[in-house]
Coordinates of C-alpha atoms in Angstrom, one line a residue:
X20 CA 9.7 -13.1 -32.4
X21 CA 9.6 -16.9 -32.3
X22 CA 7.4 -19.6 -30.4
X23 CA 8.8 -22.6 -29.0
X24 CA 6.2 -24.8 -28.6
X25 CA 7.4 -26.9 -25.9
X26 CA 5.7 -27.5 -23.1
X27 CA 6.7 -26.4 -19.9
X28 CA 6.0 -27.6 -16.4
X29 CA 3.8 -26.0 -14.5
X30 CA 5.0 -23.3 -11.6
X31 CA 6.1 -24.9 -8.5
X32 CA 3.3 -23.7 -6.2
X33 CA 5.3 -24.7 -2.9
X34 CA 8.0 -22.1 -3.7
X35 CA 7.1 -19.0 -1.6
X36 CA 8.9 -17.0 -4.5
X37 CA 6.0 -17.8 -6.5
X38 CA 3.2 -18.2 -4.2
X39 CA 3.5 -17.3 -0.7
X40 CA 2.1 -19.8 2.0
X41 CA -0.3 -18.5 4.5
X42 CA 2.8 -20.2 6.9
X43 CA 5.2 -17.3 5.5
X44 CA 3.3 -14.4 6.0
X45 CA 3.1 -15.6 9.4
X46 CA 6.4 -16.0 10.3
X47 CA 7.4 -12.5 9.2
X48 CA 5.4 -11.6 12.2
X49 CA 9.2 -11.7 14.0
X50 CA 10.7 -9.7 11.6
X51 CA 8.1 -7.0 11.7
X52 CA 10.4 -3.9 13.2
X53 CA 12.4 -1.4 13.5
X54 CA 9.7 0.7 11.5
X55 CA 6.5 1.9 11.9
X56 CA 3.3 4.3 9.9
X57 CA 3.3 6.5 12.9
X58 CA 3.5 10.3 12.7
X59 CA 6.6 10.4 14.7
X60 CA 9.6 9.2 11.8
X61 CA 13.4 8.9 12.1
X62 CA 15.3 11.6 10.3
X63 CA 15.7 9.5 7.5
X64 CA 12.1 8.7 7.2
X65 CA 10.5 9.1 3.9
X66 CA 7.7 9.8 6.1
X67 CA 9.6 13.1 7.8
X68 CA 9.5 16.8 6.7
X69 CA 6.0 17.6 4.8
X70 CA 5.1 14.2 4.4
X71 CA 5.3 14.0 8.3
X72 CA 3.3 16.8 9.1
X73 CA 0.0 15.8 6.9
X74 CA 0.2 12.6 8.9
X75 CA -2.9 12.6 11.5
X76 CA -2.1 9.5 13.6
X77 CA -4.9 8.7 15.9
X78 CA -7.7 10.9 15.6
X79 CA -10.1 12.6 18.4
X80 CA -12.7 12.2 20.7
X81 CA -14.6 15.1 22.7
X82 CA -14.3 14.7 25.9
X83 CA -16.2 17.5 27.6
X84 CA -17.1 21.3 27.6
X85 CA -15.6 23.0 30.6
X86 CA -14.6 26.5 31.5
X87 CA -11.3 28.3 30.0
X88 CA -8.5 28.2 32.3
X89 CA -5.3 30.2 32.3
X90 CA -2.7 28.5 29.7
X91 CA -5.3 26.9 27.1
X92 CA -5.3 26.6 23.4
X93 CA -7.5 29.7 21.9
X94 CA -8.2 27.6 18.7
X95 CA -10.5 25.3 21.6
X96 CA -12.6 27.6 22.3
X97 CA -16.4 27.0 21.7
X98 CA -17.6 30.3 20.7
X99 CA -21.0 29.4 20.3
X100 CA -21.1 28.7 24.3
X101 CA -18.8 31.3 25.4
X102 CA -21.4 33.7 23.3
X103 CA -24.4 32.4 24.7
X104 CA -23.1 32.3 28.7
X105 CA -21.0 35.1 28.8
X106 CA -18.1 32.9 30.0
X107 CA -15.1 31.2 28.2
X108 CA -15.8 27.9 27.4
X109 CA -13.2 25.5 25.5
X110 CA -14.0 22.0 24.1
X111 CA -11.8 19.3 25.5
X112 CA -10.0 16.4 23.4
X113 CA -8.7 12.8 23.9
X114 CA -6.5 10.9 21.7
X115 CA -8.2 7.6 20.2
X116 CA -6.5 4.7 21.9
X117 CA -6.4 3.6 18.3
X118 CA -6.2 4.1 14.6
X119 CA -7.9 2.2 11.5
X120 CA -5.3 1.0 8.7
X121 CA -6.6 -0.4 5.8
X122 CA -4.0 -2.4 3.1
X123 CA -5.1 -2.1 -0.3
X124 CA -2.8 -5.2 -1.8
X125 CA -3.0 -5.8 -5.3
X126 CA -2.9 -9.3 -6.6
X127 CA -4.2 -8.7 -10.1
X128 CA -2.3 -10.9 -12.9
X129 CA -0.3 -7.8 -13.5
X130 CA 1.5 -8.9 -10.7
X131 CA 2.1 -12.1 -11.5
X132 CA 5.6 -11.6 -12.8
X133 CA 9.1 -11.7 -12.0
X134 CA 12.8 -11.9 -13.2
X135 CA 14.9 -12.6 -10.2
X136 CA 14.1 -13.0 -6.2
X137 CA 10.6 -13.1 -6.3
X138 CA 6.8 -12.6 -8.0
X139 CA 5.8 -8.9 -7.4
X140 CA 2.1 -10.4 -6.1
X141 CA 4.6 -12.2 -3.6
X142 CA 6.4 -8.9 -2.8
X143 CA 3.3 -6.8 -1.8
X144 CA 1.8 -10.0 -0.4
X145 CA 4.8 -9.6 2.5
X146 CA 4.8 -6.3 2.5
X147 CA 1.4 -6.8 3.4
X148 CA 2.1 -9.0 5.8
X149 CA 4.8 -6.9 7.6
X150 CA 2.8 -4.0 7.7
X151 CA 0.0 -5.8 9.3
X152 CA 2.0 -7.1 11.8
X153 CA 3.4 -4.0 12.8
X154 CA 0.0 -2.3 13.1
X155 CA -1.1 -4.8 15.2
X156 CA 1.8 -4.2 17.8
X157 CA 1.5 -0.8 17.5
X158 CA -2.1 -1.3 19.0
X159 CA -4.2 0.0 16.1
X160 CA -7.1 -1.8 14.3
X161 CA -6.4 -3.6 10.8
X162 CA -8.4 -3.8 7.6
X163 CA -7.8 -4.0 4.4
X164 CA -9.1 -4.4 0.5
X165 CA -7.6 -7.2 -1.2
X166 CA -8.5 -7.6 -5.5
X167 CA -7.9 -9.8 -8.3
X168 CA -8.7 -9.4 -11.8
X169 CA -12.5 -10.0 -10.7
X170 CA -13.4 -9.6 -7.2
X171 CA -12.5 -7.5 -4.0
X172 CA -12.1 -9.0 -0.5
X173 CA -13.2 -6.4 2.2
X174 CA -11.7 -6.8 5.5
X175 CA -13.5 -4.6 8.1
X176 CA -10.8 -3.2 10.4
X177 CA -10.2 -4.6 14.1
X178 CA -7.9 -5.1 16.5
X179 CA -6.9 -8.4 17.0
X180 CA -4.2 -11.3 16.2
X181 CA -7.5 -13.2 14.5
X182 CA -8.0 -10.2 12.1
X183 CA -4.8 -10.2 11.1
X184 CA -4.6 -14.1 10.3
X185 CA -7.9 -13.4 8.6
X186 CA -6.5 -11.1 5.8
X187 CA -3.0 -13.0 5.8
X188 CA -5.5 -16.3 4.7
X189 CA -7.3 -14.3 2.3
X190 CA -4.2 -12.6 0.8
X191 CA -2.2 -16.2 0.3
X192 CA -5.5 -17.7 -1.4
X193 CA -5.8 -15.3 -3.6
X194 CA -1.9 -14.9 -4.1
X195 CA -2.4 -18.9 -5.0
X196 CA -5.0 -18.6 -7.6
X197 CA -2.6 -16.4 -9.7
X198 CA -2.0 -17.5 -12.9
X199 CA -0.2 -16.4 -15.8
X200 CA -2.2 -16.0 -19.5
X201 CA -5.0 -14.4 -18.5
X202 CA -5.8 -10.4 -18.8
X203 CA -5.2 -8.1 -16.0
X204 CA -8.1 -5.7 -16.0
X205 CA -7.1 -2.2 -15.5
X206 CA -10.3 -1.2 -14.2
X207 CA -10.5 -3.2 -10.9
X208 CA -8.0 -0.8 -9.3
X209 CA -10.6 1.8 -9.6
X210 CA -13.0 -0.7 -8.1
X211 CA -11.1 -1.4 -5.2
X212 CA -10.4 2.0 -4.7
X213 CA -14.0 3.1 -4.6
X214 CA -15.0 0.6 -2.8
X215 CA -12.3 1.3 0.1
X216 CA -13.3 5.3 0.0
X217 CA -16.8 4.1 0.8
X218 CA -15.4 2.1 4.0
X219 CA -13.5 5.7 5.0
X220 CA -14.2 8.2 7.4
X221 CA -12.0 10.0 9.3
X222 CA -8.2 10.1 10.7
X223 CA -7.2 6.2 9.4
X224 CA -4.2 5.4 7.5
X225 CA -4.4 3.6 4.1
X226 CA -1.5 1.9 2.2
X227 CA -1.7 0.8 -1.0
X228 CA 0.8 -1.9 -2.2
X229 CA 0.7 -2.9 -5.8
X230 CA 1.8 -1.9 -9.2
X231 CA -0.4 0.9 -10.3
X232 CA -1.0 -0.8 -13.6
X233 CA -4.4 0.6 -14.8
X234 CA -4.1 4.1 -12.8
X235 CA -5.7 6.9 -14.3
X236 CA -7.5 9.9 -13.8
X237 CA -10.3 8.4 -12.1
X238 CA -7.5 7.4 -9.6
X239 CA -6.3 10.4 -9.1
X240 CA -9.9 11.5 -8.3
X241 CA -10.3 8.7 -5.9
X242 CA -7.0 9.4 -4.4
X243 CA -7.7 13.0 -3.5
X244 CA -11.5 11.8 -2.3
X245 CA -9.2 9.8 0.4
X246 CA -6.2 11.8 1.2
X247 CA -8.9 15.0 2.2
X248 CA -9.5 13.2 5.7
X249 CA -7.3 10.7 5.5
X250 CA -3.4 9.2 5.7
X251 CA -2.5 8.0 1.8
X252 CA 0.9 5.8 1.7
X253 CA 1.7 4.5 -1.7
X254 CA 4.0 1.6 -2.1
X255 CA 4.9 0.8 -5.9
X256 CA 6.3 -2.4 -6.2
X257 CA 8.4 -3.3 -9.5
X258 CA 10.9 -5.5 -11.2
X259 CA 13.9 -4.7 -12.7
X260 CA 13.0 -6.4 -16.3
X261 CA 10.5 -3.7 -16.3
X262 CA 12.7 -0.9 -16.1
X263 CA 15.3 -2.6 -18.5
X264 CA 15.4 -6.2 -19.8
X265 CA 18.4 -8.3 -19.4
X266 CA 21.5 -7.6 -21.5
X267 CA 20.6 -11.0 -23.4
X268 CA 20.4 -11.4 -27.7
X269 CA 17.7 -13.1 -27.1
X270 CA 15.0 -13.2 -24.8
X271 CA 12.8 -16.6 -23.8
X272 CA 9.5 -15.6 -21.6
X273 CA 7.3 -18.1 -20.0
X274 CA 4.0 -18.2 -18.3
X275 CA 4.6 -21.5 -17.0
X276 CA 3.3 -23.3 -19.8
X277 CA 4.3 -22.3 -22.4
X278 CA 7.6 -19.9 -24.3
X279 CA 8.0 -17.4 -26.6
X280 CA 11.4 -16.2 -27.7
X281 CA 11.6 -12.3 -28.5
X282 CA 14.9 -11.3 -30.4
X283 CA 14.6 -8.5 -33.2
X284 CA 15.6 -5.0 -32.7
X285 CA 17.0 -5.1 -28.7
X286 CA 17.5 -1.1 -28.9
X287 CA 13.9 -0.3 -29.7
X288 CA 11.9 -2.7 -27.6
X289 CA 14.5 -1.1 -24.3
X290 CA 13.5 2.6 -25.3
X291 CA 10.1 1.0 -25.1
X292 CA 9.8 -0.4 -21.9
X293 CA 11.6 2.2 -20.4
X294 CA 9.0 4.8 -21.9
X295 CA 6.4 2.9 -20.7
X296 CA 7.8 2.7 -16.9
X297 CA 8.9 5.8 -16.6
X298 CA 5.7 7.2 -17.9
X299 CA 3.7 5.2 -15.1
X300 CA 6.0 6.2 -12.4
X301 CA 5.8 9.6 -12.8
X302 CA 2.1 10.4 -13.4
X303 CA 2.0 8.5 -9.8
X304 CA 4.8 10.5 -8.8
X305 CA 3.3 13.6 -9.9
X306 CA -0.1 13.0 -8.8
X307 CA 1.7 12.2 -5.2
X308 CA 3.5 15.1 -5.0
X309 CA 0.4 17.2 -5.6
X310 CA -1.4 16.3 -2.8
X311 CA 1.7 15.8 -0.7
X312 CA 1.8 12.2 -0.1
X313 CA 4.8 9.8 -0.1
X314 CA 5.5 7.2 -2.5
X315 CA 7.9 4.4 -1.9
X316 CA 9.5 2.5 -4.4
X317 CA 10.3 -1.5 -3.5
X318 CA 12.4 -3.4 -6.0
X319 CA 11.2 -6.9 -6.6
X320 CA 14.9 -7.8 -6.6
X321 CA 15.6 -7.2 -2.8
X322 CA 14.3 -7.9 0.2
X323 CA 11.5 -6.0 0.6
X324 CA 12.1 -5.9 5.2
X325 CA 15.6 -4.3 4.0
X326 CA 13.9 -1.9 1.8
X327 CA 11.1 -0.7 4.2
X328 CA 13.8 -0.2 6.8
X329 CA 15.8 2.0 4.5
X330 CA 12.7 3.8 3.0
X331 CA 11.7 4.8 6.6
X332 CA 14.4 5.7 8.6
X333 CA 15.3 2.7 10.3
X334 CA 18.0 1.3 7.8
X335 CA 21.1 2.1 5.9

């Protein structure tokens, strides 16, 4: 490997392929559907089959304790009641007029990279954005953890067109700051993740949208923790130069600023990132598949509405 020591300029920070405006994630507002998180899925869903059936949707409320009438569901009955009055008694349920989501976006400098349409930071930034969108016509409340390399942003969850705009603003600002050269801590996923468990209760739906980079077995702890009581969607988002670099004899990667050629031996450093990827991808996709919870795969190359579509049900 070589360094070329020219300077470069710096990254063009009006370019939503680089970092996305506050204005863009608002406009995909209109291009949020044909899709939704709900338990009911197309056929094609990703969602569908035993994926479908852990998913809760809206949780319930007790409504009241009333006598047992010809036609009811057994597994109702109270038998403590029934016991003590010598009559059947079964407890009565409503559906919650809403759901809690919570996005946990990843904006770590791990995801400050890209080799073709866009920066995976800007990728799960609108996948963010259409998500949140479509939760909020969908009538459910909206929250979300959003982390960097140092902190995490805690958006409580409510229903409203304000809380939405509130973690779209928080998600472009911190989408902004991004900069290449510095080191992605593997740790803070485990932070954000912990601290999102804490926020949990019951019946809500969490998606996480990011690159995994720094999961491990403490993840896998804290996703089970989750999952017990709760909807887990995993959205892995990737570029292509991560699976395979480009068929090129020489390589020349930039951080904005500065270059560094890599040539050398092409055929080891491709088994190598392959390795590496593939490795990552399927301790998620194992872990996943253990506790029965979908992952979907969004390549940084396309567009990510297209892929969400496709992934559930909606699209070809």
């Amino acid at each position: 490997m070589s360094w070329l020591s020219r300077k470069q300029p710096p990254p063009n920070r009006e370019d939503n392929r680089i970092a996305v405006s506050l204005k863009h994630l608002r406009a995909l507002e209109f291009k949020a559907r044909g899709f939704s998180f709900l338990p009911r899925q197309p056929v094609r869903s990703i969602l569908t089959g035993r994926h479908g059936s852990r998913l809760r949707g809206r949780g319930l409320n007790f409504e009241e304790l009333r006598h047992y009438r010809p036609g009811d569901d057994i597994r109702t009955m109270d038998w403590k009641v029934t016991n003590r009055t010598g009559k059947p008694h079964v407890r009565v349920y409503t559906e919650e007029r809403e759901r809690r989501v919570h996005l946990l976006v990843d904006q770590r400098v791990s995801m400050f990279f890209g080799s073709q349409r866009s920066m995976k930071s800007v990728v799960a930034a609108e996948i963010a954005a259409l998500a949140a969108w479509r939760v909020l016509s969908s009538g459910d409340r909206l929250g979300g953890v959003i982390f960097d390399d140092h902190d995490c942003y805690t958006i409580p969850p409510r229903r409203s067109r304000d809380s939405v705009v509130e973690l779209l603003s928080r998600l472009a600002k911190t989408n902004a700051a991004l900069a290449a050269g510095q080191p992605s801590q593997a740790s803070q996923l485990n932070v954000a993740m912990n601290n999102l468990a804490r926020e949990l209760s019951h019946d809500a739906l969490v998606i996480y949208i990011g690159d995994g980079f720094g999961w491990d077995d403490r993840s896998d702890e804290l996703l089970k923790q989750m999952s017990m009581h709760n909807d887990v969607i995993v959205i892995n988002v990737f570029d292509p130069a991560e699976v395979e670099l480009p068929r090129l004899d020489e390589l020349i990667v930039s951080d904005g600023e500065m270059q560094i050629a890599v040539s050398g031996n092409r055929a080891r450093l491709d088994e190598s990132f392959r390795e590496s990827f593939n490795e990552h991808v399927a301790h998620m996709q194992d872990v996943l598949r253990r506790y029965g919870l979908p992952l979907i795969n969004i390549d940084c190359a396309e567009d990510p509405m297209n892929q969400l579509l496709k992934a559930l049900g909606s699209g070809r």
